[in-house]
Short mmCIF file of C-alpha atoms and ligand atoms in Angstrom, two decimals:
data_model
loop_
_atom_site.label_atom_id
_atom_site.label_comp_id
_atom_site.label_asym_id
_atom_site.label_seq_id
_atom_site.Cartn_x
_atom_site.Cartn_y
_atom_site.Cartn_z
CA MET I 590 -12.50 11.33 -33.04
CA ARG I 591 -9.76 9.43 -31.25
CA ALA I 592 -9.86 5.66 -30.96
CA ALA I 593 -7.39 2.81 -30.36
CA VAL I 594 -7.42 0.36 -33.26
CA LEU I 595 -6.06 -3.18 -33.51
CA ARG I 596 -4.91 -3.43 -37.15
CA ASP I 597 -4.00 -7.13 -37.11
CA VAL I 598 -4.05 -9.90 -34.54
CA GLY I 599 -0.50 -10.30 -33.19
CA ASP I 600 0.46 -6.62 -33.57
CA ASP I 601 2.77 -5.29 -30.85
CA ALA I 602 0.64 -2.23 -30.20
CA LEU I 603 -2.69 -0.59 -30.93
CA GLU I 604 -2.78 2.33 -33.34
CA VAL I 605 -4.22 5.43 -31.69
CA ARG I 606 -5.87 7.39 -34.51
CA ASP I 607 -7.69 10.72 -34.51
CA ASP I 608 -9.69 10.24 -37.71
CA VAL I 609 -12.11 7.50 -36.65
CA GLU I 610 -15.85 7.99 -37.18
CA VAL I 611 -18.90 6.13 -35.94
CA VAL I 612 -21.47 4.59 -38.26
CA GLY I 613 -25.05 5.51 -37.35
CA PRO I 614 -27.02 5.54 -35.10
CA GLY I 615 -29.70 3.81 -37.16
CA ALA I 616 -33.03 2.47 -35.95
CA GLY I 617 -32.73 0.66 -32.64
CA GLU I 618 -29.23 2.03 -32.03
CA VAL I 619 -27.74 4.48 -29.56
CA LEU I 620 -24.83 6.91 -29.87
CA VAL I 621 -22.80 7.06 -26.65
CA ARG I 622 -20.05 9.46 -25.62
CA ILE I 623 -17.60 7.26 -23.75
CA ALA I 624 -16.40 8.88 -20.53
CA ALA I 625 -14.30 6.06 -19.05
CA ALA I 626 -13.04 2.68 -20.25
CA GLY I 627 -11.33 -0.01 -18.18
CA VAL I 628 -8.43 -1.99 -19.63
CA CYS I 629 -9.32 -5.68 -19.26
CA HIS I 630 -7.16 -8.72 -19.94
CA SER I 631 -9.63 -9.78 -22.64
CA ASP I 632 -8.51 -6.75 -24.70
CA LEU I 633 -4.94 -8.03 -24.45
CA SER I 634 -6.22 -11.48 -25.41
CA ALA I 635 -7.75 -9.99 -28.58
CA ILE I 636 -4.36 -8.52 -29.47
CA THR I 637 -2.51 -11.80 -28.91
CA GLY I 638 -5.18 -13.96 -30.56
CA VAL I 639 -6.18 -15.85 -27.42
CA LEU I 640 -9.72 -14.60 -28.08
CA PRO I 641 -11.00 -14.41 -31.69
CA GLN I 642 -11.72 -10.97 -33.13
CA PRO I 643 -12.07 -9.83 -36.77
CA THR I 644 -9.85 -6.84 -37.61
CA PRO I 645 -9.35 -3.96 -37.90
CA ALA I 646 -11.15 -3.38 -34.61
CA VAL I 647 -11.52 -0.66 -32.02
CA LEU I 648 -10.76 -2.50 -28.78
CA GLY I 649 -12.23 -1.91 -25.32
CA HIS I 650 -15.38 -3.52 -23.93
CA GLU I 651 -15.51 -2.21 -20.33
CA GLY I 652 -17.00 1.25 -20.53
CA ALA I 653 -19.49 3.85 -19.44
CA GLY I 654 -20.68 7.17 -20.79
CA GLU I 655 -23.57 9.38 -21.74
CA VAL I 656 -26.20 8.94 -24.45
CA LEU I 657 -25.81 11.60 -27.15
CA ALA I 658 -28.54 10.45 -29.54
CA VAL I 659 -30.96 7.58 -30.05
CA GLY I 660 -32.25 6.06 -33.30
CA ASP I 661 -35.89 5.34 -34.11
CA GLY I 662 -37.68 2.93 -31.82
CA VAL I 663 -35.24 3.12 -28.90
CA ARG I 664 -37.20 3.11 -25.65
CA ASN I 665 -34.86 2.00 -22.85
CA VAL I 666 -32.73 5.19 -22.81
CA SER I 667 -32.91 8.78 -23.99
CA GLU I 668 -30.45 11.57 -24.67
CA GLY I 669 -28.47 12.59 -21.60
CA ASP I 670 -28.84 9.28 -19.76
CA HIS I 671 -25.73 7.84 -18.15
CA VAL I 672 -25.15 4.23 -19.19
CA ILE I 673 -22.92 1.22 -18.67
CA ILE I 674 -22.01 -0.71 -21.80
CA ALA I 675 -22.98 -4.41 -21.75
CA TRP I 676 -20.73 -6.45 -24.07
CA ALA I 677 -23.13 -9.42 -24.08
CA PRO I 678 -26.45 -7.61 -24.52
CA PRO I 679 -29.71 -9.47 -23.78
CA CYS I 680 -32.20 -9.39 -26.69
CA GLY I 681 -34.99 -9.76 -24.14
CA SER I 682 -37.06 -12.35 -25.94
CA CYS I 683 -35.06 -15.54 -26.59
CA ARG I 684 -35.18 -18.66 -24.42
CA PHE I 685 -32.03 -17.60 -22.53
CA CYS I 686 -33.35 -14.12 -21.80
CA LEU I 687 -36.74 -15.45 -20.70
CA GLY I 688 -35.23 -18.39 -18.84
CA GLY I 689 -33.00 -16.56 -16.37
CA GLN I 690 -29.73 -16.92 -18.32
CA ALA I 691 -29.64 -13.59 -20.14
CA ASN I 692 -25.83 -13.57 -20.13
CA LEU I 693 -25.94 -16.48 -22.59
CA CYS I 694 -28.08 -14.62 -25.12
CA SER I 695 -26.06 -14.52 -28.34
CA LYS I 696 -28.73 -13.03 -30.61
CA ILE I 697 -27.22 -9.54 -30.57
CA MET I 698 -23.57 -10.40 -29.87
CA PHE I 699 -23.41 -12.73 -32.88
CA GLY I 700 -25.95 -10.76 -34.93
CA VAL I 701 -25.78 -6.98 -35.29
CA GLY I 702 -22.91 -7.07 -32.79
CA LEU I 703 -20.66 -8.42 -35.53
CA MET I 704 -21.32 -5.47 -37.87
CA PRO I 705 -18.50 -2.92 -38.31
CA ARG I 706 -19.47 0.15 -36.27
CA PHE I 707 -16.51 2.43 -37.05
CA LYS I 708 -14.75 3.76 -40.14
CA TYR I 709 -11.54 5.65 -40.92
CA ALA I 710 -9.97 6.60 -44.25
CA ASP I 711 -11.57 4.02 -46.60
CA THR I 712 -11.68 1.31 -43.97
CA MET I 713 -14.57 -0.12 -41.99
CA ALA I 714 -13.62 -1.27 -38.48
CA PHE I 715 -15.29 -3.60 -36.02
CA GLY I 716 -15.71 -3.01 -32.30
CA PHE I 717 -14.25 -5.61 -29.93
CA GLY I 718 -16.90 -8.09 -28.86
CA GLY I 719 -19.46 -5.88 -30.60
CA THR I 720 -18.62 -2.82 -28.46
CA GLY I 721 -15.32 -0.89 -28.89
CA VAL I 722 -15.09 1.59 -26.01
CA PHE I 723 -11.48 2.71 -26.57
CA ALA I 724 -13.09 5.50 -28.57
CA GLU I 725 -14.59 8.87 -27.76
CA GLN I 726 -17.93 7.73 -29.17
CA VAL I 727 -19.53 4.43 -30.08
CA VAL I 728 -22.80 3.35 -31.69
CA LEU I 729 -24.42 0.32 -30.10
CA PRO I 730 -27.66 -1.64 -30.27
CA SER I 731 -29.95 -0.22 -27.58
CA GLU I 732 -29.84 -3.52 -25.66
CA ALA I 733 -26.09 -2.93 -25.07
CA VAL I 734 -26.63 0.14 -22.92
CA VAL I 735 -28.02 -0.01 -19.39
CA PRO I 736 -29.07 3.26 -17.75
CA ILE I 737 -27.65 4.09 -14.31
CA PRO I 738 -28.15 6.92 -11.83
CA SER I 739 -26.19 10.01 -12.89
CA ASP I 740 -24.33 10.32 -9.57
CA VAL I 741 -22.33 7.12 -10.15
CA PRO I 742 -18.83 8.18 -11.27
CA PHE I 743 -18.06 7.03 -14.81
CA ASP I 744 -14.84 5.22 -13.86
CA ILE I 745 -16.70 3.12 -11.29
CA ALA I 746 -19.49 2.49 -13.79
CA ALA I 747 -16.98 1.38 -16.43
CA LEU I 748 -15.53 -1.28 -14.12
CA ILE I 749 -19.03 -2.63 -13.51
CA GLY I 750 -19.30 -3.14 -17.28
CA CYS I 751 -16.92 -6.10 -17.15
CA ALA I 752 -14.52 -6.92 -14.29
CA VAL I 753 -16.81 -6.34 -11.33
CA THR I 754 -19.89 -7.99 -12.79
CA THR I 755 -17.82 -10.93 -14.04
CA GLY I 756 -15.97 -11.50 -10.76
CA VAL I 757 -18.70 -10.72 -8.24
CA GLY I 758 -21.19 -12.62 -10.40
CA ALA I 759 -18.94 -15.69 -10.53
CA ALA I 760 -19.09 -15.90 -6.73
CA VAL I 761 -22.66 -14.76 -6.15
CA ASN I 762 -24.64 -15.84 -9.23
CA CYS I 763 -22.72 -18.85 -10.52
CA ALA I 764 -21.08 -20.54 -7.52
CA LYS I 765 -23.59 -19.13 -5.00
CA VAL I 766 -20.87 -19.23 -2.33
CA ARG I 767 -22.35 -20.33 1.00
CA PRO I 768 -21.68 -18.31 4.16
CA GLY I 769 -18.86 -19.83 6.17
CA SER I 770 -17.21 -21.62 3.26
CA SER I 771 -13.57 -21.73 2.11
CA VAL I 772 -12.58 -20.16 -1.19
CA VAL I 773 -9.41 -19.95 -3.28
CA VAL I 774 -9.05 -17.53 -6.20
CA PHE I 775 -6.31 -18.05 -8.80
CA GLY I 776 -5.35 -14.72 -10.39
CA CYS I 777 -5.70 -11.42 -8.54
CA GLY I 778 -6.18 -8.92 -11.38
CA GLY I 779 -9.31 -6.83 -11.84
CA VAL I 780 -11.59 -9.83 -12.30
CA GLY I 781 -9.92 -11.92 -9.56
CA ILE I 782 -10.10 -9.07 -7.04
CA SER I 783 -13.79 -8.75 -7.92
CA THR I 784 -14.24 -12.49 -7.31
CA ILE I 785 -12.58 -12.10 -3.92
CA GLN I 786 -14.95 -9.24 -3.12
CA GLY I 787 -17.91 -11.31 -4.28
CA ALA I 788 -16.87 -14.19 -2.01
CA ARG I 789 -16.55 -11.74 0.90
CA VAL I 790 -20.00 -10.28 0.22
CA ALA I 791 -21.40 -13.83 0.12
CA GLY I 792 -19.96 -14.53 3.56
CA ALA I 793 -17.01 -16.85 2.89
CA ALA I 794 -15.04 -17.52 6.08
CA ALA I 795 -11.67 -18.08 4.38
CA ILE I 796 -10.59 -16.54 1.07
CA VAL I 797 -7.15 -17.30 -0.36
CA GLY I 798 -5.74 -15.24 -3.24
CA VAL I 799 -3.12 -16.92 -5.44
CA ASP I 800 -0.89 -15.03 -7.87
CA THR I 801 2.63 -15.12 -9.31
CA VAL I 802 3.28 -11.43 -8.56
CA ALA I 803 4.06 -10.68 -4.90
CA ALA I 804 2.47 -7.18 -4.95
CA LYS I 805 -0.81 -8.77 -6.02
CA LEU I 806 -0.92 -10.74 -2.79
CA GLU I 807 -1.01 -7.52 -0.78
CA ASP I 808 -3.77 -6.23 -3.09
CA ALA I 809 -5.80 -9.41 -2.52
CA LYS I 810 -5.70 -8.86 1.25
CA ARG I 811 -6.85 -5.24 0.89
CA PHE I 812 -10.02 -6.47 -0.82
CA GLY I 813 -10.97 -9.22 1.58
CA ALA I 814 -8.63 -12.18 1.10
CA THR I 815 -7.86 -13.68 4.50
CA HIS I 816 -4.69 -15.26 3.07
CA ALA I 817 -2.67 -14.64 -0.11
CA VAL I 818 0.11 -16.86 -1.41
CA LEU I 819 2.30 -17.68 -4.36
CA ALA I 820 1.14 -20.86 -6.10
CA ALA I 821 4.02 -22.87 -4.58
CA ASP I 822 2.75 -22.11 -1.07
CA LEU I 823 -0.90 -23.01 -1.62
CA MET I 824 -0.70 -26.57 -0.32
CA GLY I 825 0.47 -25.42 3.12
CA VAL I 826 -2.32 -22.85 3.44
CA SER I 827 -4.89 -25.36 2.18
CA ASP I 828 -3.82 -27.82 4.87
CA GLU I 829 -4.06 -25.10 7.50
CA ILE I 830 -7.54 -23.89 6.44
CA THR I 831 -9.22 -27.07 5.21
CA GLY I 832 -7.33 -29.75 7.15
CA GLY I 833 -6.09 -31.13 3.82
CA ASP I 834 -9.58 -31.68 2.32
CA GLY I 835 -9.28 -28.83 -0.17
CA PHE I 836 -11.43 -25.75 -0.68
CA ASP I 837 -15.22 -25.64 -0.96
CA TYR I 838 -14.81 -23.38 -4.02
CA ALA I 839 -11.86 -22.73 -6.33
CA PHE I 840 -12.08 -19.96 -8.93
CA GLU I 841 -9.74 -19.81 -11.92
CA VAL I 842 -9.50 -16.17 -13.05
CA ILE I 843 -6.58 -16.31 -15.49
CA GLY I 844 -7.65 -18.43 -18.48
CA LEU I 845 -4.95 -21.12 -18.71
CA SER I 846 -5.27 -24.90 -18.72
CA GLN I 847 -2.57 -25.32 -16.08
CA THR I 848 -4.30 -23.03 -13.59
CA ILE I 849 -7.68 -24.61 -14.36
CA ARG I 850 -6.09 -27.95 -13.47
CA ALA I 851 -4.60 -26.39 -10.32
CA ALA I 852 -8.01 -25.01 -9.36
CA TYR I 853 -9.59 -28.44 -9.83
CA ASP I 854 -6.88 -29.97 -7.66
CA ALA I 855 -7.36 -27.33 -4.96
CA THR I 856 -11.11 -28.08 -4.76
CA ARG I 857 -12.27 -30.52 -2.09
CA ARG I 858 -14.07 -33.71 -2.97
CA GLY I 859 -17.68 -32.63 -3.64
CA GLY I 860 -16.62 -29.00 -3.94
CA THR I 861 -17.00 -26.57 -6.83
CA THR I 862 -14.44 -25.42 -9.41
CA VAL I 863 -15.44 -22.29 -11.31
CA ILE I 864 -13.80 -21.24 -14.60
CA VAL I 865 -13.93 -17.46 -14.93
CA GLY I 866 -10.81 -16.85 -17.06
CA ALA I 867 -11.18 -16.65 -20.83
CA GLY I 868 -8.70 -19.05 -22.43
CA ARG I 869 -7.77 -20.26 -25.91
CA SER I 870 -10.10 -22.63 -27.75
CA ASP I 871 -7.24 -25.13 -28.27
CA ASP I 872 -5.79 -25.06 -24.73
CA MET I 873 -6.93 -28.46 -23.51
CA VAL I 874 -7.49 -29.32 -19.84
CA GLU I 875 -6.70 -32.90 -18.83
CA LEU I 876 -8.96 -34.62 -16.31
CA SER I 877 -9.09 -38.36 -15.77
CA ALA I 878 -12.22 -40.43 -16.22
CA PHE I 879 -11.72 -41.82 -12.72
CA GLU I 880 -11.33 -38.53 -10.87
CA LEU I 881 -14.33 -36.96 -12.60
CA PHE I 882 -16.71 -39.45 -11.07
CA TYR I 883 -14.85 -40.38 -7.89
CA MET I 884 -14.12 -36.83 -6.71
CA GLU I 885 -17.66 -35.61 -7.42
CA LYS I 886 -16.42 -32.07 -7.99
CA ARG I 887 -18.73 -29.69 -9.80
CA ILE I 888 -16.98 -27.87 -12.66
CA LEU I 889 -18.82 -24.71 -13.62
CA GLY I 890 -18.03 -22.30 -16.42
CA THR I 891 -19.22 -18.75 -15.96
CA PHE I 892 -19.68 -16.18 -18.72
CA TYR I 893 -20.05 -12.48 -17.84
CA GLY I 894 -20.66 -13.34 -14.20
CA SER I 895 -23.73 -15.41 -15.10
CA ALA I 896 -25.41 -12.02 -14.70
CA ASP I 897 -28.45 -10.31 -16.08
CA VAL I 898 -27.06 -6.85 -16.81
CA ARG I 899 -30.55 -5.31 -16.70
CA SER I 900 -30.80 -5.99 -12.96
CA ASP I 901 -27.30 -6.94 -11.80
CA PHE I 902 -25.57 -3.66 -12.73
CA GLY I 903 -28.01 -1.95 -10.37
CA ARG I 904 -27.51 -4.59 -7.67
CA ILE I 905 -23.74 -4.03 -7.84
CA ILE I 906 -24.20 -0.25 -7.65
CA ASP I 907 -26.29 -0.79 -4.51
CA LEU I 908 -23.57 -2.97 -2.95
CA TRP I 909 -20.99 -0.30 -3.81
CA ARG I 910 -23.16 2.46 -2.30
CA ALA I 911 -23.58 0.38 0.85
CA GLY I 912 -19.81 0.13 1.19
CA ARG I 913 -19.84 -3.63 0.59
CA LEU I 914 -17.74 -3.42 -2.61
CA ASP I 915 -14.62 -1.25 -2.86
CA LEU I 916 -14.49 -0.18 -6.50
CA GLU I 917 -12.50 3.08 -6.16
CA GLY I 918 -9.65 1.09 -4.65
CA MET I 919 -9.45 -1.17 -7.71
CA ILE I 920 -8.37 1.69 -9.98
CA SER I 921 -4.56 1.59 -10.06
CA ARG I 922 -4.00 4.18 -12.77
CA ARG I 923 -5.91 6.71 -14.86
CA LEU I 924 -4.67 7.26 -18.40
CA ASP I 925 -5.30 9.12 -21.60
CA ILE I 926 -6.17 7.07 -24.69
CA SER I 927 -2.72 7.94 -26.12
CA GLN I 928 -1.21 5.83 -23.31
CA VAL I 929 -3.23 2.69 -24.04
CA ASN I 930 -0.15 0.68 -25.05
CA ASP I 931 1.60 1.59 -21.77
CA ALA I 932 -1.47 0.17 -20.04
CA PHE I 933 -0.97 -3.19 -21.75
CA ASP I 934 2.73 -3.20 -20.76
CA ALA I 935 1.77 -2.67 -17.12
CA MET I 936 -0.86 -5.42 -17.38
CA ARG I 937 1.66 -7.87 -18.87
CA LYS I 938 3.92 -7.27 -15.86
CA GLY I 939 1.01 -7.84 -13.47
CA GLU I 940 1.65 -4.43 -11.91
CA VAL I 941 -1.91 -3.15 -11.80
CA ILE I 942 -5.41 -4.15 -10.77
CA ARG I 943 -7.40 -1.96 -13.15
CA GLN I 944 -6.39 0.95 -15.36
CA VAL I 945 -9.03 3.34 -16.61
CA ILE I 946 -8.81 5.42 -19.77
CA GLN I 947 -10.55 8.73 -19.24
CA PHE I 948 -12.01 10.75 -22.08
CA THR I 949 -12.66 14.45 -21.72
N1 LIG W 470 -0.64 -18.34 -11.62
C1 LIG W 470 -1.17 -17.39 -10.78
N2 LIG W 470 -1.48 -16.14 -11.18
C2 LIG W 470 -1.22 -15.82 -12.47
C3 LIG W 470 -0.67 -16.75 -13.39
C4 LIG W 470 -0.37 -18.05 -12.91
N3 LIG W 470 0.14 -18.98 -13.72
N4 LIG W 470 -0.56 -16.13 -14.60
C5 LIG W 470 -1.04 -14.87 -14.43
N5 LIG W 470 -1.43 -14.68 -13.15
C6 LIG W 470 -1.99 -13.47 -12.55
C7 LIG W 470 -1.36 -12.16 -12.99
O1 LIG W 470 -0.19 -11.87 -12.25
C8 LIG W 470 -2.47 -11.17 -12.74
O2 LIG W 470 -2.41 -10.64 -11.41
O3 LIG W 470 -3.35 -13.36 -12.97
C9 LIG W 470 -3.76 -12.00 -12.88
C10 LIG W 470 -4.54 -11.65 -14.14
O4 LIG W 470 -4.98 -10.33 -14.01
P1 LIG W 470 -5.23 -9.34 -15.23
O5 LIG W 470 -4.14 -9.49 -16.23
O6 LIG W 470 -5.52 -8.02 -14.66
O7 LIG W 470 -6.54 -9.98 -15.91
P2 LIG W 470 -8.09 -9.67 -15.64
O8 LIG W 470 -8.48 -8.47 -16.44
O9 LIG W 470 -8.38 -9.73 -14.20
O10 LIG W 470 -8.75 -10.93 -16.39
C11 LIG W 470 -8.57 -12.24 -15.90
O11 LIG W 470 -10.65 -12.99 -16.82
O12 LIG W 470 -12.12 -11.85 -18.19
C12 LIG W 470 -11.07 -12.78 -18.15
O13 LIG W 470 -9.94 -12.50 -20.29
C13 LIG W 470 -9.84 -12.29 -18.89
O14 LIG W 470 -8.86 -14.45 -18.80
C14 LIG W 470 -8.80 -13.15 -18.26
C15 LIG W 470 -9.24 -13.22 -16.81
ZN1 LIG W 471 -13.39 -7.83 -19.75
ZN1 LIG W 472 -31.96 -13.14 -25.76
#
């Protein structure tokens, strides 16, 4: 089958091969035919080494498809079910899963999730973040697939597998944005646009999108931003909206120390700064001892939208059905797997919101 493989961290491009095979499914595992896969910035971060990933690896972690076969003991899905892939699967029984923080369950992600699940020639290959959906088929632990109604289009379902859940969840689950509040979102890509939509659903009165690419500012407004500005113009808009106090909530959706610092600075005293972007482990953020106590800002990290995929994927589908989330509009381009490297070029230029690889 065809799959896009990262040979080594730092490579210029993925290798699109047609001789990749899946391993399994064994007991407790599921074989999925991938129908659609979104191209997320975290895939690019695996290529550049911003996020750690053993290689060789089939990239892609935002996907949806159909169950082809299940191994012994699998009870949550059966053959023919449509599913969204969850890249941080909840084991269901640890203290995080039982305590309302299923997104933080690492039992599977750092257990069987780290096993190689592909092979080609004489080589075993990993799947990015334990998934690997830039492939026609993938074998996953059963906890990593969440069944959905079969009328949800696969491209929409794929986006829910990462960007939408991460962004909407940051606003709704993590920050719990209050109706009437003021919000600024740094970074208007697929995850940032989802954060803007989440803030809108939560009832924010003012939502400002910030980006370095002018076209992205128009995108932000299409999805519910009341204002959209280049970073240099944020101060003026903040004064206009907040009277100079700063925003109730600032979301960083890029993954860089300088924009995390900017988000902290844009937050009002007593407000909330939320870190959504996935940055390098050695990219240090500088905050002074004085400001941390004096400003009384809450700094919240959020991982996978602080969501429980078992219930939140369905909640997001319901919001989409009700017309409260525009997910079709987020898809800028549909591609074949052979064009995956073009997709990363477009992402580097900031030209797109979300690109979806479609498998036939
Ligand atoms: N200031 C403002 N905007 C910026 C800056 C900056 N310094 N640098 C980049 N951007 C903008 C880009 O122009 C782009 O519109 O941030 C946006 C990032 O969008 P994508 O590349 O589409 O990334 P996305 O997939 O949305 O992921 C965002 O969330 O899940 C994590 O790993 C992911 O850290 C990444 C973040
Ligand atoms: Zn992602
Ligand atoms: Zn668990």
